[in-house]
mmCIF file of C-alpha atoms and ligand atoms in Angstrom:
data_model
loop_
_atom_site.group_PDB
_atom_site.id
_atom_site.type_symbol
_atom_site.label_atom_id
_atom_site.label_comp_id
_atom_site.label_asym_id
_atom_site.label_seq_id
_atom_site.Cartn_x
_atom_site.Cartn_y
_atom_site.Cartn_z
ATOM 1 C CA MET A 1 -3.003 -0.304 -22.753
ATOM 2 C CA ILE A 2 -5.952 0.297 -20.614
ATOM 3 C CA HIS A 3 -8.272 -2.488 -20.366
ATOM 4 C CA LEU A 4 -12.012 -2.298 -20.887
ATOM 5 C CA ARG A 5 -14.002 -4.755 -18.891
ATOM 6 C CA SER A 6 -16.848 -6.725 -19.406
ATOM 7 C CA GLN A 7 -20.038 -6.719 -17.161
ATOM 8 C CA ARG A 8 -18.823 -10.440 -16.146
ATOM 9 C CA GLU A 9 -15.350 -9.159 -15.342
ATOM 10 C CA ILE A 10 -16.493 -6.161 -13.440
ATOM 11 C CA ASP A 11 -18.843 -8.553 -11.086
ATOM 12 C CA LEU A 12 -15.684 -10.211 -10.344
ATOM 13 C CA ILE A 13 -13.757 -7.279 -9.399
ATOM 14 C CA ARG A 14 -16.750 -6.266 -7.544
ATOM 15 C CA ASN A 15 -16.609 -9.429 -5.434
ATOM 16 C CA SER A 16 -12.840 -8.800 -4.739
ATOM 17 C CA CYS A 17 -13.853 -5.080 -3.570
ATOM 18 C CA ARG A 18 -16.563 -6.549 -1.351
ATOM 19 C CA ILE A 19 -13.858 -8.470 0.800
ATOM 20 C CA VAL A 20 -11.788 -5.146 0.550
ATOM 21 C CA VAL A 21 -14.590 -3.240 2.386
ATOM 22 C CA GLU A 22 -15.445 -5.674 5.112
ATOM 23 C CA ALA A 23 -11.738 -5.846 5.809
ATOM 24 C CA LEU A 24 -11.407 -2.170 6.104
ATOM 25 C CA GLU A 25 -14.575 -2.053 8.247
ATOM 26 C CA LEU A 26 -12.775 -4.673 10.372
ATOM 27 C CA ALA A 27 -9.582 -2.705 10.675
ATOM 28 C CA GLY A 28 -11.735 0.505 11.701
ATOM 29 C CA SER A 29 -13.490 -1.430 14.575
ATOM 30 C CA LEU A 30 -10.044 -2.666 15.861
ATOM 31 C CA ILE A 31 -8.230 1.049 15.814
ATOM 32 C CA GLN A 32 -7.920 2.265 19.512
ATOM 33 C CA PRO A 33 -5.296 3.494 21.636
ATOM 34 C CA GLY A 34 -2.732 0.645 22.609
ATOM 35 C CA ILE A 35 -3.385 -1.718 19.849
ATOM 36 C CA ARG A 36 -0.183 -2.735 17.727
ATOM 37 C CA THR A 37 -0.662 -2.051 13.966
ATOM 38 C CA ARG A 38 0.573 -6.027 13.587
ATOM 39 C CA GLU A 39 -2.496 -7.009 15.520
ATOM 40 C CA ILE A 40 -4.791 -5.284 13.123
ATOM 41 C CA ASP A 41 -2.794 -6.932 9.927
ATOM 42 C CA LYS A 42 -2.843 -10.166 11.530
ATOM 43 C CA GLU A 43 -6.897 -9.993 11.750
ATOM 44 C CA VAL A 44 -7.240 -8.286 8.206
ATOM 45 C CA GLU A 45 -5.378 -11.436 6.840
ATOM 46 C CA LYS A 46 -7.307 -13.805 8.652
ATOM 47 C CA PHE A 47 -10.292 -12.217 7.488
ATOM 48 C CA ILE A 48 -9.444 -12.104 3.984
ATOM 49 C CA LEU A 49 -8.245 -15.717 3.898
ATOM 50 C CA SER A 50 -11.676 -16.615 5.481
ATOM 51 C CA LYS A 51 -13.267 -15.381 2.712
ATOM 52 C CA LYS A 52 -11.186 -17.306 0.170
ATOM 53 C CA GLY A 53 -9.587 -14.196 -1.046
ATOM 54 C CA LYS A 54 -5.589 -13.369 -1.142
ATOM 55 C CA PRO A 55 -4.175 -10.250 0.221
ATOM 56 C CA ALA A 56 -2.932 -8.659 -2.952
ATOM 57 C CA PHE A 57 -0.076 -6.691 -0.958
ATOM 58 C CA LYS A 58 1.643 -9.661 0.782
ATOM 59 C CA GLY A 59 4.618 -10.485 -1.174
ATOM 60 C CA TYR A 60 4.026 -7.861 -3.834
ATOM 61 C CA ASN A 61 7.496 -6.615 -4.556
ATOM 62 C CA GLY A 62 8.315 -8.318 -1.197
ATOM 63 C CA PHE A 63 5.831 -6.349 0.922
ATOM 64 C CA PRO A 64 5.727 -8.392 4.141
ATOM 65 C CA ALA A 65 2.311 -7.838 5.094
ATOM 66 C CA SER A 66 -1.481 -8.090 4.104
ATOM 67 C CA ALA A 67 -2.355 -4.344 5.004
ATOM 68 C CA CYS A 68 -0.218 -1.143 4.619
ATOM 69 C CA ILE A 69 -0.639 0.918 7.942
ATOM 70 C CA SER A 70 0.603 4.109 8.075
ATOM 71 C CA ILE A 71 0.334 6.617 10.769
ATOM 72 C CA ASP A 72 0.562 10.643 10.826
ATOM 73 C CA GLU A 73 3.403 11.704 8.766
ATOM 74 C CA GLU A 74 3.473 8.416 6.998
ATOM 75 C CA VAL A 75 1.912 8.578 3.557
ATOM 76 C CA VAL A 76 1.297 5.191 2.439
ATOM 77 C CA HIS A 77 3.014 1.791 2.565
ATOM 78 C CA GLY A 78 3.605 1.778 6.214
ATOM 79 C CA ILE A 79 4.767 -1.738 7.313
ATOM 80 C CA PRO A 80 2.443 -2.968 10.353
ATOM 81 C CA GLY A 81 4.751 -4.002 13.295
ATOM 82 C CA GLN A 82 5.042 -3.556 16.946
ATOM 83 C CA ARG A 83 4.018 -0.056 17.339
ATOM 84 C CA ARG A 84 0.991 0.663 19.233
ATOM 85 C CA LEU A 85 -1.310 3.534 18.340
ATOM 86 C CA GLN A 86 -1.906 6.307 20.415
ATOM 87 C CA GLU A 87 -4.528 8.799 21.134
ATOM 88 C CA GLY A 88 -4.506 11.706 18.630
ATOM 89 C CA GLU A 89 -2.990 9.864 15.844
ATOM 90 C CA ILE A 90 -4.643 9.403 12.381
ATOM 91 C CA VAL A 91 -4.103 6.086 10.662
ATOM 92 C CA SER A 92 -4.182 4.984 6.832
ATOM 93 C CA VAL A 93 -4.942 1.772 6.201
ATOM 94 C CA ASP A 94 -5.108 0.348 2.538
ATOM 95 C CA ILE A 95 -5.912 -3.049 1.638
ATOM 96 C CA GLY A 96 -6.071 -5.322 -1.865
ATOM 97 C CA VAL A 97 -7.395 -8.420 -2.223
ATOM 98 C CA VAL A 98 -7.398 -10.875 -5.261
ATOM 99 C CA LEU A 99 -10.315 -13.324 -5.470
ATOM 100 C CA ASP A 100 -10.894 -15.550 -8.809
ATOM 101 C CA GLY A 101 -7.843 -13.685 -10.629
ATOM 102 C CA PHE A 102 -9.444 -10.203 -9.852
ATOM 103 C CA TYR A 103 -8.330 -7.302 -7.797
ATOM 104 C CA GLY A 104 -9.496 -4.981 -5.623
ATOM 105 C CA ASP A 105 -8.120 -2.010 -3.781
ATOM 106 C CA SER A 106 -9.193 0.529 -1.470
ATOM 107 C CA ALA A 107 -8.024 2.902 1.516
ATOM 108 C CA ARG A 108 -9.325 4.771 4.368
ATOM 109 C CA THR A 109 -7.661 7.284 7.258
ATOM 110 C CA PHE A 110 -9.135 6.631 10.433
ATOM 111 C CA ALA A 111 -8.736 8.604 13.730
ATOM 112 C CA VAL A 112 -7.370 7.105 16.862
ATOM 113 C CA GLY A 113 -9.647 8.500 19.507
ATOM 114 C CA GLU A 114 -9.814 12.258 19.503
ATOM 115 C CA VAL A 115 -7.754 14.128 17.253
ATOM 116 C CA SER A 116 -6.902 17.730 16.203
ATOM 117 C CA LEU A 117 -9.170 19.838 14.355
ATOM 118 C CA GLN A 118 -6.355 20.088 11.742
ATOM 119 C CA LYS A 119 -6.136 16.352 11.320
ATOM 120 C CA LYS A 120 -10.055 16.191 11.100
ATOM 121 C CA GLN A 121 -9.872 18.740 8.239
ATOM 122 C CA LEU A 122 -7.061 16.850 6.530
ATOM 123 C CA MET A 123 -9.216 13.674 6.573
ATOM 124 C CA SER A 124 -12.415 15.201 5.381
ATOM 125 C CA VAL A 125 -10.848 17.397 2.531
ATOM 126 C CA THR A 126 -9.020 14.131 1.218
ATOM 127 C CA LYS A 127 -12.047 12.240 1.186
ATOM 128 C CA GLU A 128 -14.409 14.673 -0.328
ATOM 129 C CA SER A 129 -11.645 15.185 -2.955
ATOM 130 C CA LEU A 130 -11.638 11.574 -3.540
ATOM 131 C CA HIS A 131 -15.424 12.280 -4.373
ATOM 132 C CA PHE A 132 -14.811 15.078 -6.484
ATOM 133 C CA GLY A 133 -12.417 12.845 -8.498
ATOM 134 C CA LEU A 134 -14.652 9.522 -8.735
ATOM 135 C CA GLU A 135 -17.714 11.970 -9.943
ATOM 136 C CA GLN A 136 -15.410 12.459 -13.076
ATOM 137 C CA ALA A 137 -14.893 8.878 -13.841
ATOM 138 C CA ARG A 138 -17.304 9.361 -16.837
ATOM 139 C CA ASP A 139 -17.483 7.817 -20.261
ATOM 140 C CA GLY A 140 -16.291 10.660 -22.551
ATOM 141 C CA GLY A 141 -14.451 12.670 -20.135
ATOM 142 C CA ARG A 142 -10.436 12.754 -19.796
ATOM 143 C CA LEU A 143 -8.338 11.333 -17.280
ATOM 144 C CA SER A 144 -7.036 14.626 -16.069
ATOM 145 C CA ASP A 145 -10.454 15.623 -15.212
ATOM 146 C CA ILE A 146 -10.177 13.186 -12.247
ATOM 147 C CA SER A 147 -6.573 14.492 -11.501
ATOM 148 C CA ASN A 148 -8.036 18.422 -11.781
ATOM 149 C CA ALA A 149 -11.133 17.537 -9.515
ATOM 150 C CA ILE A 150 -9.110 16.326 -6.859
ATOM 151 C CA GLN A 151 -6.301 18.884 -6.702
ATOM 152 C CA ARG A 152 -8.681 21.849 -6.834
ATOM 153 C CA LYS A 153 -10.362 20.463 -3.752
ATOM 154 C CA VAL A 154 -7.465 19.866 -2.130
ATOM 155 C CA GLU A 155 -5.631 23.065 -2.926
ATOM 156 C CA SER A 156 -8.940 25.278 -1.959
ATOM 157 C CA ALA A 157 -8.366 23.724 1.365
ATOM 158 C CA ARG A 158 -4.424 24.813 1.490
ATOM 159 C CA PHE A 159 -3.570 21.249 1.814
ATOM 160 C CA SER A 160 -1.263 19.442 -0.842
ATOM 161 C CA VAL A 161 -1.346 16.674 -3.084
ATOM 162 C CA VAL A 162 1.559 14.056 -3.309
ATOM 163 C CA ARG A 163 3.033 14.210 -6.678
ATOM 164 C CA ASP A 164 5.407 11.164 -6.353
ATOM 165 C CA LEU A 165 2.293 8.561 -6.149
ATOM 166 C CA VAL A 166 -0.455 8.122 -8.059
ATOM 167 C CA GLY A 167 -3.701 6.004 -8.689
ATOM 168 C CA HIS A 168 -3.974 3.249 -11.270
ATOM 169 C CA GLY A 169 -6.271 1.049 -13.684
ATOM 170 C CA ILE A 170 -7.093 -2.327 -11.922
ATOM 171 C CA GLY A 171 -8.452 -5.798 -12.902
ATOM 172 C CA GLN A 172 -6.278 -8.718 -13.631
ATOM 173 C CA GLU A 173 -3.243 -7.091 -12.062
ATOM 174 C CA LEU A 174 -3.236 -4.651 -8.957
ATOM 175 C CA HIS A 175 -1.874 -1.930 -10.940
ATOM 176 C CA GLU A 176 -2.785 -1.647 -14.333
ATOM 177 C CA GLU A 177 -2.586 1.436 -16.921
ATOM 178 C CA PRO A 178 -3.246 4.150 -16.789
ATOM 179 C CA GLN A 179 -1.624 5.986 -14.011
ATOM 180 C CA ILE A 180 -3.798 8.491 -12.369
ATOM 181 C CA PRO A 181 -2.254 11.598 -10.703
ATOM 182 C CA ASN A 182 -3.955 13.571 -8.367
ATOM 183 C CA TYR A 183 -3.190 16.689 -9.776
ATOM 184 C CA GLY A 184 -3.012 18.198 -13.234
ATOM 185 C CA PRO A 185 -4.872 20.537 -15.635
ATOM 186 C CA PRO A 186 -8.245 19.483 -16.952
ATOM 187 C CA ASN A 187 -9.054 17.956 -20.337
ATOM 188 C CA SER A 188 -5.717 16.076 -21.283
ATOM 189 C CA GLY A 189 -4.581 12.591 -21.272
ATOM 190 C CA PRO A 190 -6.554 9.285 -22.413
ATOM 191 C CA ARG A 191 -10.379 9.735 -23.242
ATOM 192 C CA LEU A 192 -12.366 7.698 -20.565
ATOM 193 C CA LYS A 193 -14.612 4.867 -21.658
ATOM 194 C CA GLU A 194 -17.194 2.575 -20.315
ATOM 195 C CA GLY A 195 -15.706 -0.600 -18.758
ATOM 196 C CA MET A 196 -12.610 1.024 -17.401
ATOM 197 C CA VAL A 197 -11.957 0.064 -13.975
ATOM 198 C CA LEU A 198 -9.744 2.686 -11.984
ATOM 199 C CA ALA A 199 -8.582 2.866 -8.289
ATOM 200 C CA ILE A 200 -8.637 6.604 -7.606
ATOM 201 C CA GLU A 201 -6.509 7.354 -4.504
ATOM 202 C CA PRO A 202 -5.567 11.054 -3.118
ATOM 203 C CA MET A 203 -2.727 11.156 -0.825
ATOM 204 C CA VAL A 204 -3.082 14.592 0.925
ATOM 205 C CA ASN A 205 -0.613 16.507 3.069
ATOM 206 C CA ALA A 206 -1.226 19.087 5.835
ATOM 207 C CA GLY A 207 1.892 20.837 5.092
ATOM 208 C CA ASP A 208 4.334 20.677 1.827
ATOM 209 C CA HIS A 209 3.942 17.774 -1.080
ATOM 210 C CA GLU A 210 7.128 16.564 -0.799
ATOM 211 C CA VAL A 211 7.430 12.888 0.492
ATOM 212 C CA LYS A 212 10.649 10.600 0.730
ATOM 213 C CA THR A 213 10.912 6.799 1.470
ATOM 214 C CA ILE A 214 12.651 5.744 4.575
ATOM 215 C CA ALA A 215 15.381 3.278 5.368
ATOM 216 C CA ASP A 216 12.532 0.251 5.507
ATOM 217 C CA ASN A 217 12.459 0.807 1.676
ATOM 218 C CA TRP A 218 8.484 0.917 1.917
ATOM 219 C CA THR A 219 7.122 3.671 4.052
ATOM 220 C CA VAL A 220 6.713 6.809 2.393
ATOM 221 C CA VAL A 221 6.698 10.043 4.716
ATOM 222 C CA THR A 222 6.018 13.553 4.383
ATOM 223 C CA LEU A 223 9.455 15.647 4.228
ATOM 224 C CA ASP A 224 8.373 18.101 6.603
ATOM 225 C CA GLY A 225 6.990 15.646 9.175
ATOM 226 C CA ARG A 226 3.459 16.925 9.136
ATOM 227 C CA PRO A 227 0.472 14.367 8.702
ATOM 228 C CA SER A 228 -1.015 13.107 5.651
ATOM 229 C CA ALA A 229 -4.360 11.199 4.471
ATOM 230 C CA HIS A 230 -5.298 8.867 1.961
ATOM 231 C CA PHE A 231 -8.502 7.665 0.748
ATOM 232 C CA GLU A 232 -9.169 5.098 -2.088
ATOM 233 C CA HIS A 233 -11.982 3.446 -4.131
ATOM 234 C CA THR A 234 -11.963 1.034 -6.891
ATOM 235 C CA VAL A 235 -14.569 2.603 -9.531
ATOM 236 C CA ALA A 236 -16.075 1.207 -12.792
ATOM 237 C CA ILE A 237 -16.938 3.742 -15.527
ATOM 238 C CA THR A 238 -20.454 2.566 -16.658
ATOM 239 C CA GLY A 239 -23.322 3.484 -19.089
ATOM 240 C CA ASN A 240 -24.820 5.066 -15.877
ATOM 241 C CA GLY A 241 -21.984 6.958 -14.755
ATOM 242 C CA PRO A 242 -19.164 6.165 -12.210
ATOM 243 C CA GLU A 243 -20.270 2.673 -9.988
ATOM 244 C CA VAL A 244 -18.026 2.830 -6.913
ATOM 245 C CA LEU A 245 -17.238 -0.959 -6.360
ATOM 246 C CA THR A 246 -15.703 -0.512 -2.816
ATOM 247 C CA VAL A 247 -18.706 -0.058 -1.094
ATOM 248 C CA SER A 248 -20.545 -2.524 1.485
HETATM 249 MG MG1 MG B 1 -4.515 0.688 -2.030
HETATM 250 MG MG1 MG B 2 -4.219 1.616 -5.089
#
């Protein structure tokens, strides 16, 4: 069942989303060569708690940290640790917050110092594909219109969309129905309705779309070892079109 949220519920989700955005901005401000991913996670956690929120990922199916931090060929669900960032890497940071029983979820990929032209393109195409997807989050459309818009943008740039992981509904749970693949034909799946709140999150690989989970049981990496980028927003479908909630 796909929940339709009242204005009051959307306001509560927006409050969580605001903390997510500020935490992402904090993470971005800390990203530089030499910092350990664990230090970024600690600052993110401290910030979320200072806003009376709870880090939504910590303890989720046993995930041990507040932020997912994934470097280069790591697609998503990277566990922060002792590793130090290096110039030329790209770093995806994914943060979820729950406040007053409602969730927000957003992710961005950052460059560490100067990165290759291909990595820059990968990041900008992934971000643009998210915006194409968000644009389809409209009352009366179909769910796969979002998926298709993302896939077309990504493949027109000759990158590939990860198939094994999807976006999701969000609200009183971190992951609610529907699942939102980042690929597929247009005009199928559930009808989109005012009040739906969705976390749309293209994961885009520079090489092939195939991924695997490594021995830590969390980190998803590209099979071919080439880099991957991830951008995510939480969006509400309103009478006036899509309203992105994870903005400052
Ligand atoms: Mg996320
Ligand atoms: Mg998500």
